[in-house]
XYZ file of C-alpha atoms in Angstrom:
650
model
C -88.737 116.083 198.404
C -88.609 115.765 194.656
C -90.951 118.774 194.301
C -88.764 120.731 196.245
C -85.266 119.662 195.511
C -84.999 122.843 192.800
C -84.988 125.899 195.293
C -85.082 126.603 199.191
C -86.416 129.692 200.471
C -84.312 131.911 202.806
C -86.695 134.503 203.950
C -87.810 134.363 207.629
C -91.493 134.947 208.883
C -91.973 138.128 211.326
C -94.553 137.287 213.307
C -95.665 140.806 214.610
C -98.754 141.160 216.228
C -99.659 143.510 213.810
C -100.054 140.950 211.205
C -103.453 139.467 210.306
C -104.233 135.937 209.956
C -104.044 135.835 206.451
C -100.996 138.069 206.254
C -99.501 135.232 208.881
C -100.935 132.472 206.507
C -99.307 134.199 203.471
C -95.980 134.205 205.259
C -96.178 130.797 206.242
C -97.265 129.639 202.427
C -94.217 131.808 200.945
C -91.897 130.144 203.652
C -93.004 126.561 202.327
C -94.571 125.810 205.845
C -97.633 124.555 204.259
C -99.068 122.537 207.370
C -99.305 125.905 209.318
C -100.565 127.986 206.323
C -103.388 125.172 205.979
C -104.447 125.906 209.585
C -104.756 129.365 209.027
C -106.291 129.593 205.712
C -108.668 126.786 206.667
C -109.931 129.244 209.798
C -110.220 131.950 207.340
C -112.307 130.024 204.890
C -114.688 128.852 207.700
C -115.002 132.425 208.871
C -116.303 133.560 205.681
C -119.158 132.181 203.401
C -117.304 133.214 200.215
C -113.713 132.746 200.774
C -111.483 134.874 198.257
C -110.067 133.382 195.547
C -106.634 133.843 196.773
C -107.370 131.792 200.199
C -108.871 129.050 197.979
C -105.850 129.090 195.749
C -103.649 128.717 198.574
C -105.498 126.266 200.306
C -105.428 124.123 197.277
C -101.714 124.488 196.306
C -100.697 123.880 200.247
C -102.643 120.590 200.245
C -101.296 119.709 196.935
C -97.618 120.575 197.802
C -98.514 118.251 201.242
C -99.230 115.259 198.591
C -102.764 115.476 200.542
C -104.423 115.168 197.245
C -108.244 114.246 198.418
C -108.074 117.809 200.193
C -106.693 119.691 197.253
C -109.683 118.244 194.708
C -112.099 120.098 197.113
C -110.561 123.338 196.620
C -109.114 123.012 193.070
C -112.753 122.228 192.412
C -113.943 125.330 193.890
C -111.689 127.549 191.626
C -112.713 125.962 188.507
C -116.453 126.071 189.600
C -116.110 130.036 190.090
C -113.659 130.454 187.218
C -114.433 127.839 184.692
C -111.456 128.016 181.831
C -110.198 131.189 183.489
C -108.775 128.854 186.035
C -105.512 128.406 183.824
C -103.863 125.014 182.587
C -101.481 125.072 185.752
C -104.522 124.565 188.047
C -106.457 122.181 185.558
C -103.272 119.886 185.637
C -102.986 120.147 189.396
C -106.633 118.945 189.790
C -106.363 116.284 187.141
C -103.600 114.761 189.105
C -105.087 115.457 192.353
C -108.501 113.396 191.151
C -106.149 110.456 189.569
C -104.602 110.259 193.080
C -107.929 110.180 194.523
C -108.620 107.290 192.118
C -111.323 109.772 190.302
C -110.179 108.982 186.906
C -113.644 109.492 184.964
C -113.641 112.765 186.605
C -110.138 113.672 185.427
C -110.884 112.374 181.695
C -114.014 114.388 181.800
C -112.273 117.716 182.658
C -109.639 117.149 180.268
C -112.162 116.996 177.629
C -114.080 120.090 179.132
C -110.809 122.423 179.501
C -108.606 121.672 176.360
C -109.847 123.222 173.139
C -106.672 122.922 171.733
C -107.194 120.172 169.366
C -103.674 119.106 168.800
C -102.854 119.125 172.693
C -106.194 117.174 173.582
C -105.108 114.562 170.451
C -101.769 113.948 171.907
C -103.135 113.373 175.188
C -105.868 111.067 174.194
C -102.932 109.177 172.191
C -101.528 108.842 175.307
C -104.628 107.761 177.115
C -105.193 105.045 174.565
C -101.424 103.628 175.057
C -101.933 103.615 178.751
C -105.170 102.050 178.635
C -103.781 99.473 176.404
C -100.906 98.477 178.738
C -103.532 98.491 181.549
C -105.091 95.368 179.867
C -101.759 93.509 179.407
C -100.127 91.484 182.242
C -97.607 93.603 183.952
C -94.120 93.322 182.422
C -92.038 94.494 185.414
C -91.784 93.338 189.579
C -91.076 96.085 191.755
C -89.569 95.627 195.149
C -89.349 98.419 197.846
C -85.373 98.228 198.825
C -83.990 97.453 202.184
C -81.739 100.159 202.470
C -84.786 102.615 202.417
C -85.283 104.933 205.534
C -88.262 106.660 207.149
C -87.353 109.839 205.553
C -86.925 110.822 201.848
C -84.919 108.369 199.756
C -84.980 108.851 195.599
C -82.071 109.755 193.039
C -80.632 106.488 192.528
C -77.740 106.269 189.982
C -75.394 103.581 189.271
C -71.946 103.573 190.379
C -69.582 100.547 189.670
C -70.941 97.678 191.656
C -72.953 99.995 193.950
C -75.577 102.616 193.674
C -75.597 106.176 194.870
C -78.530 107.961 196.169
C -80.006 111.115 197.671
C -81.451 110.694 201.301
C -82.677 113.041 204.213
C -81.997 110.466 206.992
C -79.076 112.165 208.473
C -80.305 114.694 211.026
C -77.060 116.210 211.946
C -76.657 118.403 208.799
C -77.358 122.115 208.952
C -77.062 122.119 212.939
C -80.133 120.263 213.013
C -82.057 122.334 211.177
C -85.089 120.806 209.116
C -86.392 121.750 205.834
C -89.653 123.703 206.213
C -91.461 122.344 203.436
C -91.790 118.731 204.631
C -90.141 119.093 208.184
C -87.108 116.792 207.046
C -83.290 117.111 207.004
C -81.567 118.397 204.070
C -80.373 115.832 201.310
C -77.092 114.299 201.388
C -75.499 111.526 198.890
C -75.033 107.765 200.012
C -73.770 104.941 198.512
C -75.039 100.910 199.189
C -74.626 97.984 197.400
C -78.335 96.819 196.930
C -77.429 93.262 196.193
C -75.904 93.074 199.900
C -78.809 93.446 202.158
C -76.311 93.747 205.207
C -74.670 96.697 203.756
C -75.325 99.602 205.541
C -75.350 102.960 203.210
C -72.596 105.180 203.744
C -71.773 108.939 202.723
C -70.722 109.294 199.333
C -67.591 111.415 199.271
C -67.405 112.856 202.566
C -65.451 115.957 200.883
C -68.686 116.584 198.749
C -70.894 117.137 201.394
C -72.565 120.406 202.313
C -74.998 121.608 205.216
C -77.628 121.603 202.654
C -78.959 119.758 199.764
C -76.760 117.667 197.448
C -78.784 115.633 195.160
C -79.033 113.896 191.838
C -75.939 113.144 190.182
C -74.436 111.455 187.116
C -71.243 110.414 185.843
C -69.117 110.492 182.737
C -68.404 107.046 180.993
C -65.222 106.457 183.030
C -66.597 107.319 186.292
C -63.981 110.168 186.791
C -66.182 113.107 186.369
C -69.164 113.881 188.321
C -72.042 116.372 187.602
C -74.267 116.734 190.595
C -77.147 119.447 192.281
C -76.270 121.890 195.364
C -77.731 124.723 196.664
C -75.643 128.162 195.756
C -73.502 128.762 199.223
C -71.514 131.502 200.380
C -68.355 130.990 202.308
C -68.518 128.918 205.472
C -71.017 126.745 203.827
C -74.010 129.129 204.404
C -76.677 129.489 201.966
C -76.552 132.260 199.501
C -80.096 133.577 198.400
C -81.344 135.881 195.612
C -83.261 139.083 195.956
C -86.540 137.180 196.752
C -84.898 135.290 199.319
C -84.429 132.132 197.181
C -81.499 129.674 197.283
C -81.895 128.169 194.083
C -80.135 125.007 192.857
C -77.184 124.642 190.448
C -75.176 121.976 188.461
C -71.702 121.516 189.445
C -68.934 119.428 187.819
C -66.006 117.981 189.489
C -63.300 115.245 189.413
C -62.746 112.374 191.625
C -59.481 111.448 192.652
C -58.515 109.196 195.336
C -62.276 109.073 196.661
C -62.301 112.585 196.928
C -64.025 115.560 194.773
C -61.650 118.012 193.305
C -61.698 120.915 190.585
C -65.403 121.679 191.590
C -67.129 124.400 189.181
C -70.544 125.504 188.618
C -71.870 125.310 184.985
C -71.913 128.233 182.831
C -75.447 128.223 182.505
C -76.412 128.315 186.537
C -78.090 131.326 187.527
C -78.775 132.478 191.156
C -82.430 133.818 189.588
C -83.311 130.084 188.582
C -82.711 126.574 189.595
C -80.812 123.688 187.354
C -80.589 120.276 188.721
C -81.494 116.457 187.917
C -78.305 116.194 185.615
C -78.278 113.410 183.200
C -75.457 112.421 180.182
C -76.071 110.987 176.889
C -74.513 107.479 176.540
C -71.567 109.351 174.567
C -71.077 112.024 177.032
C -71.617 114.704 174.181
C -75.159 116.099 176.007
C -76.105 116.867 179.185
C -80.215 116.938 179.938
C -81.216 118.493 183.255
C -84.275 119.982 184.886
C -85.038 123.990 185.147
C -87.326 126.558 185.772
C -85.473 129.514 183.930
C -87.492 131.969 182.440
C -88.653 131.234 178.910
C -89.966 127.749 179.578
C -93.414 126.023 179.331
C -94.355 125.310 182.684
C -93.455 124.879 186.294
C -90.067 123.033 185.484
C -88.847 121.961 181.949
C -86.214 119.772 180.679
C -83.102 121.244 178.523
C -79.669 120.132 176.890
C -76.489 121.590 176.152
C -73.797 120.073 174.199
C -70.268 119.270 175.833
C -66.976 118.887 174.803
C -64.247 116.017 175.103
C -63.500 117.841 178.454
C -67.400 117.882 179.837
C -67.093 121.580 179.395
C -70.507 123.322 178.167
C -70.304 124.214 174.627
C -73.992 125.627 173.708
C -76.555 127.319 175.359
C -79.265 125.651 177.188
C -82.167 124.439 174.753
C -85.559 123.485 176.083
C -86.922 120.137 174.453
C -89.606 121.795 173.437
C -93.578 121.114 173.477
C -93.216 117.185 172.506
C -91.779 117.201 176.134
C -92.335 119.936 178.115
C -95.704 121.032 179.211
C -97.484 123.978 181.604
C -96.737 121.369 184.447
C -93.691 119.733 185.691
C -91.221 117.836 183.860
C -88.033 116.673 185.892
C -85.709 113.623 186.223
C -84.410 113.133 182.921
C -82.072 110.019 182.104
C -80.768 108.550 178.749
C -80.740 104.896 178.008
C -79.708 104.058 174.359
C -81.925 106.192 172.062
C -84.834 106.857 174.612
C -85.316 109.618 177.313
C -87.193 108.669 180.106
C -88.444 111.527 182.447
C -91.014 112.096 185.018
C -94.070 114.285 184.306
C -97.384 115.300 186.226
C -98.848 116.955 182.866
C -98.403 114.029 180.167
C -101.418 111.843 180.335
C -100.799 109.409 183.621
C -102.268 107.659 186.502
C -101.691 110.524 188.848
C -98.700 112.594 190.407
C -95.777 112.378 188.704
C -95.522 109.453 186.204
C -92.798 108.090 184.277
C -92.577 108.258 180.533
C -90.401 107.224 177.811
C -89.704 109.166 174.113
C -87.452 108.056 171.493
C -84.734 110.737 170.363
C -84.664 110.994 167.008
C -82.418 114.223 167.281
C -81.620 116.524 169.612
C -84.737 118.592 168.711
C -86.930 115.734 167.562
C -88.566 113.430 169.849
C -91.441 110.983 170.071
C -94.938 110.988 171.712
C -94.031 110.499 175.499
C -95.622 107.014 176.484
C -96.621 106.324 180.113
C -94.447 103.127 181.269
C -97.749 101.710 182.915
C -98.010 99.708 185.905
C -96.470 99.154 188.288
C -93.622 101.264 187.828
C -96.099 104.088 187.865
C -98.899 104.851 190.307
C -101.526 107.138 191.533
C -98.827 108.927 193.739
C -95.520 110.398 192.664
C -93.245 107.819 190.660
C -89.805 109.478 189.244
C -85.596 109.205 189.161
C -86.202 106.374 187.009
C -82.643 104.716 185.779
C -82.112 101.310 183.758
C -79.410 99.249 183.180
C -78.353 98.989 179.495
C -77.822 95.042 179.175
C -81.009 93.389 181.274
C -83.323 96.433 181.020
C -83.897 96.097 184.761
C -83.161 99.398 187.291
C -84.649 101.441 189.971
C -86.928 104.388 190.513
C -88.657 106.178 193.331
C -91.931 106.653 194.647
C -94.160 107.967 197.571
C -96.871 105.407 196.685
C -98.753 103.736 199.531
C -96.809 101.028 201.312
C -93.634 102.312 201.487
C -91.168 102.660 204.382
C -90.693 106.303 204.076
C -91.753 109.780 202.343
C -90.264 108.616 198.870
C -88.547 105.048 198.506
C -86.316 103.501 195.934
C -87.626 100.676 194.371
C -85.671 97.998 192.291
C -87.485 96.809 189.068
C -87.007 93.828 187.049
C -88.561 92.234 183.902
C -91.152 89.661 184.925
C -89.637 86.178 183.392
C -92.631 85.315 181.049
C -94.257 82.173 181.649
C -96.219 81.801 178.490
C -94.093 81.907 175.609
C -95.992 80.627 172.246
C -99.228 80.721 171.329
C -99.796 77.601 168.899
C -102.870 77.042 167.183
C -104.241 74.737 164.119
C -106.552 72.284 163.308
C -106.618 68.274 163.849
C -107.798 66.400 160.582
C -108.634 63.029 159.234
C -105.677 61.600 157.569
C -107.758 59.774 154.904
C -110.776 62.209 154.266
C -109.033 65.666 155.347
C -111.980 66.350 157.316
C -111.919 68.051 160.909
C -112.075 65.908 163.814
C -114.289 67.610 166.672
C -113.589 66.874 170.436
C -110.263 65.638 169.793
C -107.983 65.399 172.880
C -104.875 67.662 173.127
C -102.588 66.849 175.917
C -99.931 68.973 177.353
C -97.129 67.152 179.059
C -93.746 68.085 180.694
C -90.583 66.457 180.208
C -91.345 63.606 182.837
C -94.553 62.937 180.879
C -96.735 64.454 183.809
C -99.882 65.655 182.217
C -100.352 69.525 182.902
C -103.674 70.138 181.010
C -105.900 68.958 178.310
C -107.643 70.867 175.730
C -110.363 69.653 173.265
C -110.671 70.817 169.218
C -113.850 72.531 168.500
C -116.831 71.656 165.807
C -114.147 72.591 163.073
C -111.330 70.839 164.749
C -109.651 73.870 165.676
C -107.486 74.372 168.767
C -105.316 76.831 170.483
C -102.918 76.446 173.227
C -100.110 78.359 175.042
C -96.816 76.657 175.839
C -94.642 77.917 178.716
C -91.412 79.240 178.497
C -87.946 77.673 178.823
C -89.641 74.012 178.664
C -89.544 70.865 176.410
C -93.387 70.551 175.534
C -94.836 67.638 174.810
C -98.252 67.564 172.785
C -100.161 64.630 172.274
C -103.350 64.727 169.837
C -105.923 61.731 170.109
C -109.409 60.562 169.848
C -110.772 57.471 170.535
C -110.926 55.408 167.363
C -107.946 57.640 166.016
C -104.378 57.312 166.126
C -102.074 59.349 168.504
C -99.941 61.828 167.125
C -97.164 63.525 169.095
C -95.042 66.648 168.830
C -92.160 67.823 170.839
C -91.528 71.843 170.802
C -89.237 73.335 172.892
C -89.448 76.841 174.054
C -86.690 79.496 175.236
C -86.895 82.216 177.662
C -88.418 84.760 175.624
C -91.991 85.034 174.047
C -91.940 83.998 170.495
C -94.434 84.757 167.324
C -97.540 82.840 167.358
C -97.531 79.446 165.509
C -100.798 79.553 163.610
C -102.288 77.462 160.946
C -100.755 74.036 162.104
C -102.347 70.762 160.918
C -102.638 67.595 162.834
C -103.438 64.516 160.679
C -104.866 61.496 162.984
C -105.664 58.231 161.234
C -108.870 56.229 161.866
C -108.428 52.951 163.251
C -111.095 51.558 160.761
C -108.793 52.435 157.906
C -106.095 50.135 158.994
C -107.899 46.961 159.889
C -110.819 44.552 158.385
C -112.929 41.839 159.952
C -113.584 38.460 159.138
C -116.493 37.198 161.368
C -115.730 38.276 164.872
C -111.901 38.463 164.325
C -110.271 41.997 163.542
C -106.888 42.036 161.748
C -104.399 44.636 160.182
C -105.193 45.113 156.689
C -102.231 43.917 154.164
C -101.833 42.370 150.898
C -100.344 38.822 150.393
C -96.805 38.934 151.805
C -94.407 37.144 149.376
C -91.495 35.052 150.285
C -88.876 33.292 147.961
C -89.770 29.748 147.137
C -88.340 27.216 150.174
C -87.418 30.622 152.026
C -88.299 32.601 154.931
C -86.258 35.443 154.466
C -88.087 38.735 154.378
C -88.142 40.338 150.761
C -88.187 43.672 149.716
C -91.794 43.205 148.688
C -92.608 41.594 151.859
C -91.364 44.887 153.760
C -93.836 46.884 151.832
C -96.706 44.992 153.610
C -94.970 44.655 157.095
C -94.200 48.109 157.176
C -98.331 48.674 157.039
C -98.247 46.551 160.132
C -95.537 48.708 161.847
C -97.293 51.906 161.058
C -100.602 50.431 162.483
C -98.773 49.514 165.763
C -96.988 52.689 165.971
C -100.135 54.783 165.631
C -102.104 52.513 167.926
C -99.488 51.643 170.626
C -102.056 50.238 172.810
C -102.706 47.286 170.411
C -101.464 43.590 170.440
C -101.491 40.853 167.739
C -100.684 37.523 167.190
C -99.040 36.517 163.810
C -100.321 33.582 162.024
C -98.468 32.314 158.471
C -100.239 29.757 156.199
C -99.237 27.975 153.096
C -101.430 26.109 150.577
C -101.643 22.735 150.122
C -98.760 21.498 147.517
C -95.918 19.834 149.301
C -95.979 17.741 152.364
C -97.939 18.671 155.315
C -94.872 18.498 157.340
C -92.968 20.363 155.139
C -95.472 23.155 155.154
C -95.924 23.653 158.686
C -92.285 23.947 159.478
C -91.978 26.459 156.357
C -95.051 28.456 157.802
C -93.849 28.854 161.149
C -90.451 29.763 159.982
C -92.015 32.720 157.984
C -94.191 33.738 161.062
C -91.140 33.707 163.354
C -89.199 35.740 160.958
C -91.979 38.113 160.417
C -91.793 38.635 164.176
C -88.213 39.498 164.200
C -88.528 41.711 161.629
C -91.208 43.873 163.655
C -88.878 43.731 166.762
C -86.014 44.922 164.671
C -88.098 47.922 163.765
C -88.974 49.127 167.606
C -92.002 47.049 168.478
C -91.852 45.609 171.862
C -91.899 41.969 172.379
C -94.644 41.936 174.617
C -97.001 43.301 172.130
C -96.868 40.180 169.899
C -98.638 37.330 171.617
C -97.322 34.739 169.265
C -96.148 33.981 166.022
C -97.247 30.626 164.760
C -97.422 28.750 161.186
C -100.309 26.769 160.639
C -98.716 25.491 157.028
C -102.043 23.868 155.275
C -103.978 23.127 158.157
C -106.337 26.431 157.678
C -107.300 26.782 154.188
C -109.593 28.796 153.172
C -111.116 27.052 150.426
C -111.526 23.615 148.565
C -108.021 22.990 147.389
C -106.934 20.731 149.814
C -104.360 17.808 149.142
C -105.176 16.096 145.854
C -107.755 18.755 144.520
C -106.788 20.501 141.256
C -107.110 23.871 141.792
C -105.486 27.237 139.404
C -102.799 29.192 140.974
C -105.233 32.023 142.111
C -107.073 29.499 144.045
C -103.879 28.252 146.009
C -102.956 31.998 146.758
C -105.929 32.553 148.453
C -104.593 29.801 151.031
C -101.293 31.700 151.459
C -101.418 34.419 153.587
C -99.975 35.767 156.789
C -102.688 37.386 159.334
C -101.927 39.979 162.050
C -104.803 39.385 164.419
C -105.613 42.040 166.773
C -105.957 39.891 170.248
C -106.322 43.221 172.598
C -106.571 47.077 172.140
C -107.364 49.757 174.644
C -110.876 50.355 175.538
C -112.323 53.843 174.007
C -111.341 56.799 176.087
C -113.812 58.635 178.219
C -113.946 62.422 176.969
C -112.088 64.595 179.042
C -113.696 67.582 180.781
C -113.213 70.570 178.671
C -110.687 73.490 179.664
């Protein structure tokens, strides 16, 4: 339906016996009855070894207009084989689109390179191809859903209106006394309103007094919703079609005012003419420009996009201005829509996936537009995709398509941005805290908020890692390796992707750098812990050494210790035993106050002078340095987690 919304043929086919088969086929073709034309042209082609170029051309065009692209390829290829580059750009465009719709992409690309000698035009298409190829390698940005209100016939041309959606549909079979549109055997179009968010809402006619007996379609509203621009056939009095000298009833754009849910003050815009069609109106956000589609003389192709200036009352101030070769081609450009500073439209001649595709172009000025870029899948397909609109805030919206899997001829689809699942690429190196050297095969565990393991990665030979963090999560990342400390970081991600975080450095402390051995006993390495004379209180000097114990226990949360405190032999045995025990208990209390769990300290005992390290026992004369060797606190490791088994690489 989108192909023919610009005009209607009013002539009748006089089936008199004097007509030849080719004349009857031509009459059907000119009356848009392509299915009947195909039957006769196919017979004519079969009867002749070399059918005329006219028959080949009209067979190709008939199949193309019926969206029977695989059959169209056959006949456009025959034309190209016979005429070469003289076949004309219009036929090349249709052949390329038919090839793409038939999934013969390589042949379509080959044909473009063969045909286009205009370097500027070819470079433009190659740039569009490069962009499209790039988008096809990325994750699709949108999810599309066929809408529940679609019918078995054509539904397209959606437009936002308050909390609802207005669209064009051929679902009503009563219009025009039950007459069908000859091109596609469907009823004429009418405008409906629905609420897509309410699945039970049955679409209703929009403004009953707007309805004519023929096409009413594609509309746009002023910012306040009071003025509407819409597309309609030229009509005579009594709601009859008005045709020009060639028997065509073209389309025009009308402006009206909505009052009390009725359309009043309907006028035809000044640039309309019965000699050509104008349709698909779209207002700029500021209401100062009206974009539309037309096949008026002087354009670049079958239909072009134009723009006019409007005054504050919505009246036309300027002649239509063609948007120029940056937008318009020898093919069809249709269905403009403006969102912010971007012009969206459909085209079958800019580089696409097949049929009409949706493109976007940045508006620098009324006369300056950027290279139109294909919006890619899933908004576009190998069939016709068109009448695109989108919301200002969230960027979601609607479009129409006749792609496979729909309910009818053309269906309306809702598209919404796919919520990103991956938000942050986080990469860097795991290094030895003591030496700065990389740690290969270190584990990187990604956990969720309830400490459940999601995935495990490993560093490479250079200690490098690269992980992807999910969106809208509190991500806990634990770095570890047997014989090294564990390091944990927490990164919260938002709803939207962020720039990669690179060159992060994670340092792991080797266990051996914090411990020492005495025979078979392994203990945390500390210097002598000093207490004031005859006291067990923790001094500032003692805190320095105890913080080494604290650091080791924090970095290695699986180790358990016992605390042993010793004195030299000076003083009575009983006194020394009690003092050392008080100091051991005081040391334990300090560690507990810093957050160490009580069950990680197996015991804290004093041994007085009963475990001297040298000969300086009672009555033996020794230097202060010798006695100092006996005044010590030991933090003996009684258990530690067994070496971890390597994780499987992921």
